[in-house]
Amino acid sequence: MSNQATLTKKDFQSDQEVRWCPGCGDYVILSAIQKHMAEVGADPSKVVFVSGIGCSSRFPYYMNTYGFHTIHGRAPAFATGIKAANPELDVWLVTGDGDAMSIGGNHFIHALRRNLNMNVLMFNNQIYGLTKGQYSPTSPEGKKTKTSPMGAIDRPFNPISLALGANGTFAARTLDTDSKHMAKVFSAAHNHQGAAFVEILQNCVIFNKDFYNDTVAKDVRAEKTIDLIPGEKMIFGTESEKGLRVNGWDVEVCSAEEADVWDPGTDSSAPAFLMSQMDDDPNLPMPLGIFRQVEATCYDKAVNQQIDEAVANEGPGDLKELIWSGNCWEID
Amino acid sequence: MSNQATLTKKDFQSDQEVRWCPGCGDYVILSAIQKHMAEVGADPSKVVFVSGIGCSSRFPYYMNTYGFHTIHGRAPAFATGIKAANPELDVWLVTGDGDAMSIGGNHFIHALRRNLNMNVLMFNNQIYGLTKGQYSPTSPEGKKTKTSPMGAIDRPFNPISLALGANGTFAARTLDTDSKHMAKVFSAAHNHQGAAFVEILQNCVIFNKDFYNDTVAKDVRAEKTIDLIPGEKMIFGTESEKGLRVNGWDVEVCSAEEADVWDPGTDSSAPAFLMSQMDDDPNLPMPLGIFRQVEATCYDKAVNQQIDEAVANEGPGDLKELIWSGNCWEID
Amino acid sequence: MTTIQQPGSELPLQQLESVVIRFAGDSGDGMQITGSQFTMTSALVGNDLATLPDFPAEIRAPVGTRPGVSGFQLQFSANDIHTPGDAPDVLVAMNPAALVVNLSTLKPGGLVVVNTGSFKATDLRKARLETNPLEDGSLDGFRVIPVDINQRILDALADSELSKKDKARCKNFYTLGLMYWVYSRPLETTMEWLAVKFAKKPDLVDANQKALQAGYNAGDIHELFQGRYEVPKTDALPAGTYRNINGNQAVALGVVAGAQLAGLRPVLGSYPITPASTILEELAALKRFGVITMQLEDEIAAVCAAIGASFAGCLGVTSTSGPGMALKGEAMGLAVSAELPLLILDIQRAGPSTGMPTKVEQSDLLQAVFGRNGDTPMPVLAASSPADALEVTIDACRIAVEFMTPVIFLSDNFIANGSEPWLLPDLDTLKEFPVEFATNPEGHQTYKRDGKGSRPWVKPGTPNMAFRIGGLEKDTDGNISYDPDNHQSMTDQRHQKVQNVANTYPPTEVVGETKGDLLVLGWGSSKGIITQATIDSRQAGRRVSRVHLRNVWPLPNDLDEVFDGFKAILVPEMNVGQLARVLRSEMPHHNFISYSKVTGQPFLVSEITEKIATILEN
Amino acid sequence: MTTIQQPGSELPLQQLESVVIRFAGDSGDGMQITGSQFTMTSALVGNDLATLPDFPAEIRAPVGTRPGVSGFQLQFSANDIHTPGDAPDVLVAMNPAALVVNLSTLKPGGLVVVNTGSFKATDLRKARLETNPLEDGSLDGFRVIPVDINQRILDALADSELSKKDKARCKNFYTLGLMYWVYSRPLETTMEWLAVKFAKKPDLVDANQKALQAGYNAGDIHELFQGRYEVPKTDALPAGTYRNINGNQAVALGVVAGAQLAGLRPVLGSYPITPASTILEELAALKRFGVITMQLEDEIAAVCAAIGASFAGCLGVTSTSGPGMALKGEAMGLAVSAELPLLILDIQRAGPSTGMPTKVEQSDLLQAVFGRNGDTPMPVLAASSPADALEVTIDACRIAVEFMTPVIFLSDNFIANGSEPWLLPDLDTLKEFPVEFATNPEGHQTYKRDGKGSRPWVKPGTPNMAFRIGGLEKDTDGNISYDPDNHQSMTDQRHQKVQNVANTYPPTEVVGETKGDLLVLGWGSSKGIITQATIDSRQAGRRVSRVHLRNVWPLPNDLDEVFDGFKAILVPEMNVGQLARVLRSEMPHHNFISYSKVTGQPFLVSEITEKIATILEN
Ligand SMILES: Cc1ncc(C[n+]2csc(CCOP(=O)(O)OP(=O)(O)O)c2C)c(N)n1
Ligand SMILES: Cc1ncc(C[n+]2csc(CCOP(=O)(O)OP(=O)(O)O)c2C)c(N)n1
Ligand code: SF4
Ligand code: SF4
Ligand SMILES: [Mg+2]
Ligand SMILES: [Mg+2]
């Protein structure tokens, strides 16, 4: 990305003390991103981290790049302005499940449909961390918190399904406990031209500790999850012995040999959606990895292209000419 | 629904002059709803029409029921309060593609995931009518309007896909030129316990005249659309000679005999999503009718059930007791 | 008994100083076009003029109803005029609804040109009239010219291939032709305009041109009028090149000009709303100027995208009206805290909540000055007319970049849609205010202030200057700080910075004596009306002067001194006394008299002169 | 040289009138619990008291750092007190960060109890200290009691099965025990509290109780102190039953009580935000009272849902803090226009934008009064203390339903999280204000006003009463109207209605003489501090009186007359003079002196007395 290939992870660390709770999943994600930046040889002066409000949204302060810690839920809108103003900037959005899917839901879906060329890292801890533990739009039905003492009655969003419903061009899921997987997903997202949505399952050790352990704890993960790898067979299981394949309207477990090859780049996003819906089926593994990855018009580029085109077609605007245009008359 | 079975369509007309442009699709929809109300014997005093702002949102003024013409995009939030406060009310939300999917996108998706027991009629004319013809989030890419003189560069939402991505329990599509189809869809929506989302393709004769004619004009409709009828085979074509069936990850055209039976009630909403994505495929018909229809917790009922439960378990609250609870001490 | 005007054979040409004419018809009758064409032609003739378009609420009302009436009033004059006129001399009424809705404003004895072809029973019913105003005495005391325009247009276009309906649609040009004849205006401008407008539909050019000519000829042939009039060209206007411009067009030009003077690319984030929408539309058409416009999902996204653009080193702009302003408050606070330039264009409309979106009011002033959480000061400017809007917009851009602050620009529906002759500015005389981005890390601090209290602007992408900012309280380095003294100090600094803006204002101009019995202090679109009212009052011997306030916040430093010269200060506003409240809170020792009007209509000159008279006589 | 306190053998019991103690430690050290327990015990002993919790910003800072310091200050007294005290007599510091952050506020010669176990090199580094304050002279001039609490707690719990880490977590109760000993407080209350709190974990009950006892015993055994103190019970408090309550709890109770008095179901729409969140949490726990709480997707949805609930015939309520208020402006305007009751609870926090969310400020006042598009008047009330919050909330409910209007209730972080002894009210004396819904179509009009200017409330579901309302301007029947006179009239009616609210206020109470040199006018949470300051000033012979303003808008009718009795009116506020601005704009002829403090910290009594002195000496 630049000639600064000699930079190390440390060069992406700012001088500010990192202030998350000890044990918080955010630390590992921060470290993974800093490492990723160094590895791809990013130029810190071309990178902007934009965030809303939440524990996760403190992220920009810890990156030795440009950063804008904005207001709750609106980061995608700020990013839209930043990218449109300067498509050269490498924009990363850091947000939480509350920031992105509660107050910020609208900006989130619109940024995805516009396919703004940026990376959206959503730290999904299924809770509002910063405000001390209320349920979020990704908390499961029945979740008991201070604001849902008898259990939440709201049916949650499935973040990947929502992103696909919003016409997103890239959607992936990864895990704060797996630095390698994060690295792989971050690279794919970074390479994607367009809005790359990455859901990161993140442990809030204070208010929703280990919420994901039933699915992703070391001992169950191989059986309970599947890694969607573009162009590879959909295989899972402790011995990689199982696979997934479509059958009619459904997807079903089969042997590894019988497994279908995963293609996140089909014209229709229906296959990706089918995968995302497996989360709700106890008989099927929860997918991680790349759900969707297709090319489409990027808003920020197109905005600027139209300007170039207009200039090419009509010549650069001359203000005097513009003012003097129309029906003028003289008084003397 | 009530004992007022003798009411006629006229009884649902208010005394206010209807003020849409001559030829606007809104008239037919208004008439269809008034007819529907009379047919199901609705009690006007139990019905509330809630709307945002837009041409379509003037709707409540023309219904001789309770009505609340609120602010732009927020109707689902008002409806949430109304239904939670009184689940007995029969709440209808009238909104436009701008009102529901642009400024109101977040409330829209949240109302769907919460499955508020109401009917959402979204008049989709793919344009902002009231503000005189700017492109909307459902306008196709390239659409030229006053605010997109070189063509819109925003990739549009597919309203049905978005509703499904938001975990909606009912999604259907109908057409302002087909009163019978509207009647059928309105009935299904009205019967649905939960948030019934109905996209109505509506002609804005002033700013987006006949935008849908390529697909739904009389002469092409049979070939270019398909009516999704729960429990029936998916059949279309001038002679009803064609059908649809799934094949692997895709859906394909087949003969009427080979057609699959349509089931909008599967556990996963992936089949419905697959159908919704056909809109973008020029080789497949655009579906009308019922995409999805499943039962789930209704927010408004659950809110009130928790109260009943709390009262049943802990006894009705006694304010004095509450105040006197905790560590009290006497001073004398 | 209605006085029906009999055609006479003598047609004297009478000179008039000023005429106020109002065209009124159904929304579908093309009255706005008729009015604009009359305006354009009058401008080219060399009159001074002022216009007042007045169109119906947003939804197209059914044809022929009162809510469907669309009006366009203009005053054209041989003198220096300042308003579209309180009461029309002439009313052109295309149908019964247009007649009854507008009749009450007409001058006693005024002229009514009515399209009798639209006074059938059904027409009367649509206008909710029980009797025919042409016959029931409603028009007693006016001079009435009945013309069956519906029929005349068909006659005039008898040879045309157009459908009957299409022919009928030409009736506004017939009417315009008739009025051109009455006021001795040339037809050329409109003829040319039609040729360009319908370039692709020659049959329409032809039909409309014929209609115009036929109307004109009708004046001669049918001897409808007792006389013709002439309003000579004015000497009051300064020499130069003129064109018509409405307020929203001027703002769009102002944004482009302001950004050029700053050396920045303007980036507009907006969401359509009446009456601000056309700013977005105007700017969207200026892509060749490098203007980026983004129609976003709502007003919050719009302002946030604009702030994002400023963060990235462009000039962020957002345009909206009252309800949209209310939504932007939180984000505006971030711009204050982060100290980023931002231009917020609020084209005010009437009422709380949705109110009356197509009507005029000035009731967003308090919201503009105070409507945010926390102590969140922000400069506020207001335009006084379409042409002034350009200058004020440019000045707002200057303040935004010079002081690294969001700036609110207030206009209203009257300015936005009204148009006036605009003396084209000499662009070379405009003062540049080029932005210098900080690039040198040496000694640089994110919130280190210059002499004006402003901070450096760093453009992301600049090597070795990476910074992090946000809405939490921060210290001079931009790092988060909860230190009590720091918060006090940053709060004070933000306030002082905005106060410093007043040091860059030109001296307040008092029109009239600097000492007197009453000062009339106006702001925004009432300027013309107040100007006329103070001229009239001075002519009536009253010791009245006038100040127009362009900078609503912070107030000019010399205002206190100006006020010292007067016993009282009258503050007419189209709201419930909002500026008066601000003035009192800042300078409580002066005697402010609030004059409030909240009808969705501009003040009349007579209302103000009478108010002045009442005050001075008591 | 640091004065190290040597253990003495004599332990005299000394009587004190008041003590201000501050517990300070790391966020993880349990200082808030320690403080509350001390409070509770002191209350039961019969002291008057006032507390000031002061916890760090929202994110848990790393252990041992300055930003991670959590403090709890309380004053307990044998007299009538009004504040948590300006400067602590005693500082309990659990680590170096807590010591350095708080030392500057300590009284000269004050007592410092320090946990020397946490003063290792790493601890000092975390607190960014180069030298050890125990050794570098920082504590010169204070009386220091060094205790290695880290070690003592391990010793005390040597027999326990708990892990070392869990044992260490009991050190706050050891510390509390020690302070109980010093101030001769009984252990029972805390012992019982522990038993209930950890009912499910007997080993924790046991360990913490042991820790408490050990700390208490340490006072005797280790002879750390020169003496013990006693603060006798106060006579100042009226007789009755008391409990501690914090402001957000009180508001929650007030909502339930207010709704009951109106005969309505309360429906809260909210979105979490610091420091308002706990209102939602408190009310969510009260479902058996029929309270509906909805946590919605954002603040806009929250207020809209609340308005929807009011539309449906319930009492709609929404709770938030500054940034959330900014977002609600547009919807609040709809409630004004539709004229629906609504209670808007704004728990203010510091700063523009995100600011300093856990700090105190009163800077949303102008936003509350003016922060909406159009002329959109709305009553605004402010609570002065946790206990007062209940009454004010109830009164806000009354105004909302009596006048069919949204009402804003202002509180702040100091009230929300502070707690005070609350004399439990006799519920039977509370006046009901039952709502009567309109059910009779005869002569009914949607906006027909009663004597107070209020309109009828119809509950959807009522036969034959169907109506349509909205945010467009409407006539008395509720139908859309763009009529100019109607808009003027409705605007006036809405204003008058809100003004009429002032007719229902009790007379303004002047504390002190009704004539004097200076009136101190306060609002909100500074009441206690201002009360103390005026008492002190009067004792110093100054002619100072005090008024506390509960109704910020509309202002009380008799205020003008009250002000007439004074040469000047001092308005201390934790903002940049917002109330002073409102007062000046309403009553410009009085001499208001704004005293502004914007540090995120409450005023000190001494700051106000000094300000008074300065004013009166000049
Ligand atoms: C306008 C506004 N509303 C509410 C808040 C309070 N708030 C801050 S962060 C947050 C939610 C945080 O949850 P999430 O986005 O999941 O982030 P996390 O803390 O879990 O990383 C809320 C409600 C705010 N700062 N601003
Ligand atoms: C807060 C706010 N922003 C913007 C507007 C202006 N506005 C009114 S309706 C509308 C869009 C209308 O489009 P749609 O919802 O598709 O309805 P239609 O008129 O097409 O039926 C807009 C932008 C408004 N009234 N309020
Ligand atoms: S509260 Fe949860 S999400 Fe926030 S920093 Fe602590 S562990 Fe992390
Ligand atoms: S503008 Fe379009 S949508 Fe609105 S009333 Fe007219 S035809 Fe209908
Ligand atoms: Mg979260
Ligand atoms: Mg539309």
mmCIF file of C-alpha atoms in Angstrom, chain A residues 17-22 27 53-55 58 70-72 74 98-99 102-104 128-132 134-136 146-150 154 206-207, chain D residues 55-63 65 67 126 128 271-274 277 280-282 284-285 287 293-300 327 353-354 358:
data_model
loop_
_atom_site.group_PDB
_atom_site.id
_atom_site.type_symbol
_atom_site.label_atom_id
_atom_site.label_comp_id
_atom_site.label_asym_id
_atom_site.label_seq_id
_atom_site.Cartn_x
_atom_site.Cartn_y
_atom_site.Cartn_z
ATOM 1 C CA GLU A 17 -3.195 4.311 27.446
ATOM 2 C CA VAL A 18 -5.575 1.576 26.377
ATOM 3 C CA ARG A 19 -8.522 1.649 28.721
ATOM 4 C CA TRP A 20 -10.646 -1.415 28.387
ATOM 5 C CA CYS A 21 -11.381 -3.829 31.214
ATOM 6 C CA PRO A 22 -8.689 -6.414 31.758
ATOM 7 C CA TYR A 27 -7.470 -5.877 23.226
ATOM 8 C CA ILE A 53 -19.672 5.647 20.829
ATOM 9 C CA GLY A 54 -19.224 2.517 22.916
ATOM 10 C CA CYS A 55 -16.348 0.623 24.486
ATOM 11 C CA ARG A 58 -12.616 4.090 21.729
ATOM 12 C CA THR A 70 -17.745 10.722 16.602
ATOM 13 C CA ILE A 71 -21.225 10.343 18.055
ATOM 14 C CA HIS A 72 -23.340 7.339 18.784
ATOM 15 C CA ARG A 74 -23.408 7.885 13.077
ATOM 16 C CA GLY A 98 -25.486 -1.188 19.788
ATOM 17 C CA ASP A 99 -23.739 1.543 17.867
ATOM 18 C CA SER A 102 -29.436 0.011 17.407
ATOM 19 C CA ILE A 103 -29.122 3.770 17.071
ATOM 20 C CA GLY A 104 -26.977 3.479 13.974
ATOM 21 C CA TYR A 128 -24.148 -2.458 25.599
ATOM 22 C CA GLY A 129 -20.781 -2.423 27.312
ATOM 23 C CA LEU A 130 -20.155 1.258 27.810
ATOM 24 C CA THR A 131 -23.505 2.006 29.426
ATOM 25 C CA LYS A 132 -23.032 -0.961 31.741
ATOM 26 C CA GLN A 134 -28.233 -3.381 28.851
ATOM 27 C CA TYR A 135 -29.368 -5.837 26.169
ATOM 28 C CA SER A 136 -28.675 -4.979 22.559
ATOM 29 C CA LYS A 146 -30.974 -4.586 33.976
ATOM 30 C CA THR A 147 -33.393 -3.268 31.381
ATOM 31 C CA SER A 148 -34.914 -6.667 30.676
ATOM 32 C CA PRO A 149 -35.240 -8.160 34.147
ATOM 33 C CA MET A 150 -37.823 -10.677 32.927
ATOM 34 C CA ASP A 154 -37.248 -8.259 21.238
ATOM 35 C CA ILE A 206 -17.872 -7.703 32.559
ATOM 36 C CA PHE A 207 -21.419 -7.726 31.248
ATOM 37 C CA PHE D 55 -16.713 7.907 39.655
ATOM 38 C CA PRO D 56 -14.487 7.725 36.649
ATOM 39 C CA ALA D 57 -15.441 8.061 33.020
ATOM 40 C CA GLU D 58 -17.389 5.262 31.504
ATOM 41 C CA ILE D 59 -14.620 2.955 30.427
ATOM 42 C CA ARG D 60 -12.871 0.988 33.130
ATOM 43 C CA ALA D 61 -9.425 2.482 33.195
ATOM 44 C CA PRO D 62 -6.453 0.223 33.871
ATOM 45 C CA VAL D 63 -5.991 -0.604 37.539
ATOM 46 C CA THR D 65 -4.192 4.797 37.116
ATOM 47 C CA PRO D 67 -8.388 8.099 35.485
ATOM 48 C CA LYS D 126 0.760 3.289 37.236
ATOM 49 C CA ARG D 128 2.581 8.286 36.927
ATOM 50 C CA TYR D 271 -32.572 4.400 25.206
ATOM 51 C CA PRO D 272 -29.676 3.899 27.622
ATOM 52 C CA ILE D 273 -27.379 6.850 28.179
ATOM 53 C CA THR D 274 -25.242 7.942 31.087
ATOM 54 C CA SER D 277 -29.890 4.892 32.154
ATOM 55 C CA LEU D 280 -35.023 2.956 32.668
ATOM 56 C CA GLU D 281 -33.507 0.237 34.799
ATOM 57 C CA GLU D 282 -35.444 1.246 37.925
ATOM 58 C CA ALA D 284 -38.099 -1.859 34.243
ATOM 59 C CA ALA D 285 -38.081 -3.467 37.677
ATOM 60 C CA LYS D 287 -43.648 -4.101 36.088
ATOM 61 C CA THR D 293 -40.825 0.192 29.774
ATOM 62 C CA MET D 294 -39.509 -0.080 26.269
ATOM 63 C CA GLN D 295 -35.832 0.034 25.446
ATOM 64 C CA LEU D 296 -35.941 1.288 21.902
ATOM 65 C CA GLU D 297 -33.459 1.561 19.081
ATOM 66 C CA ASP D 298 -32.562 5.192 19.749
ATOM 67 C CA GLU D 299 -33.702 8.370 21.484
ATOM 68 C CA ILE D 300 -35.932 9.405 18.629
ATOM 69 C CA LEU D 327 -32.138 14.152 19.090
ATOM 70 C CA SER D 353 -21.293 16.889 22.397
ATOM 71 C CA THR D 354 -20.267 13.744 24.276
ATOM 72 C CA THR D 358 -20.041 11.173 34.178
#
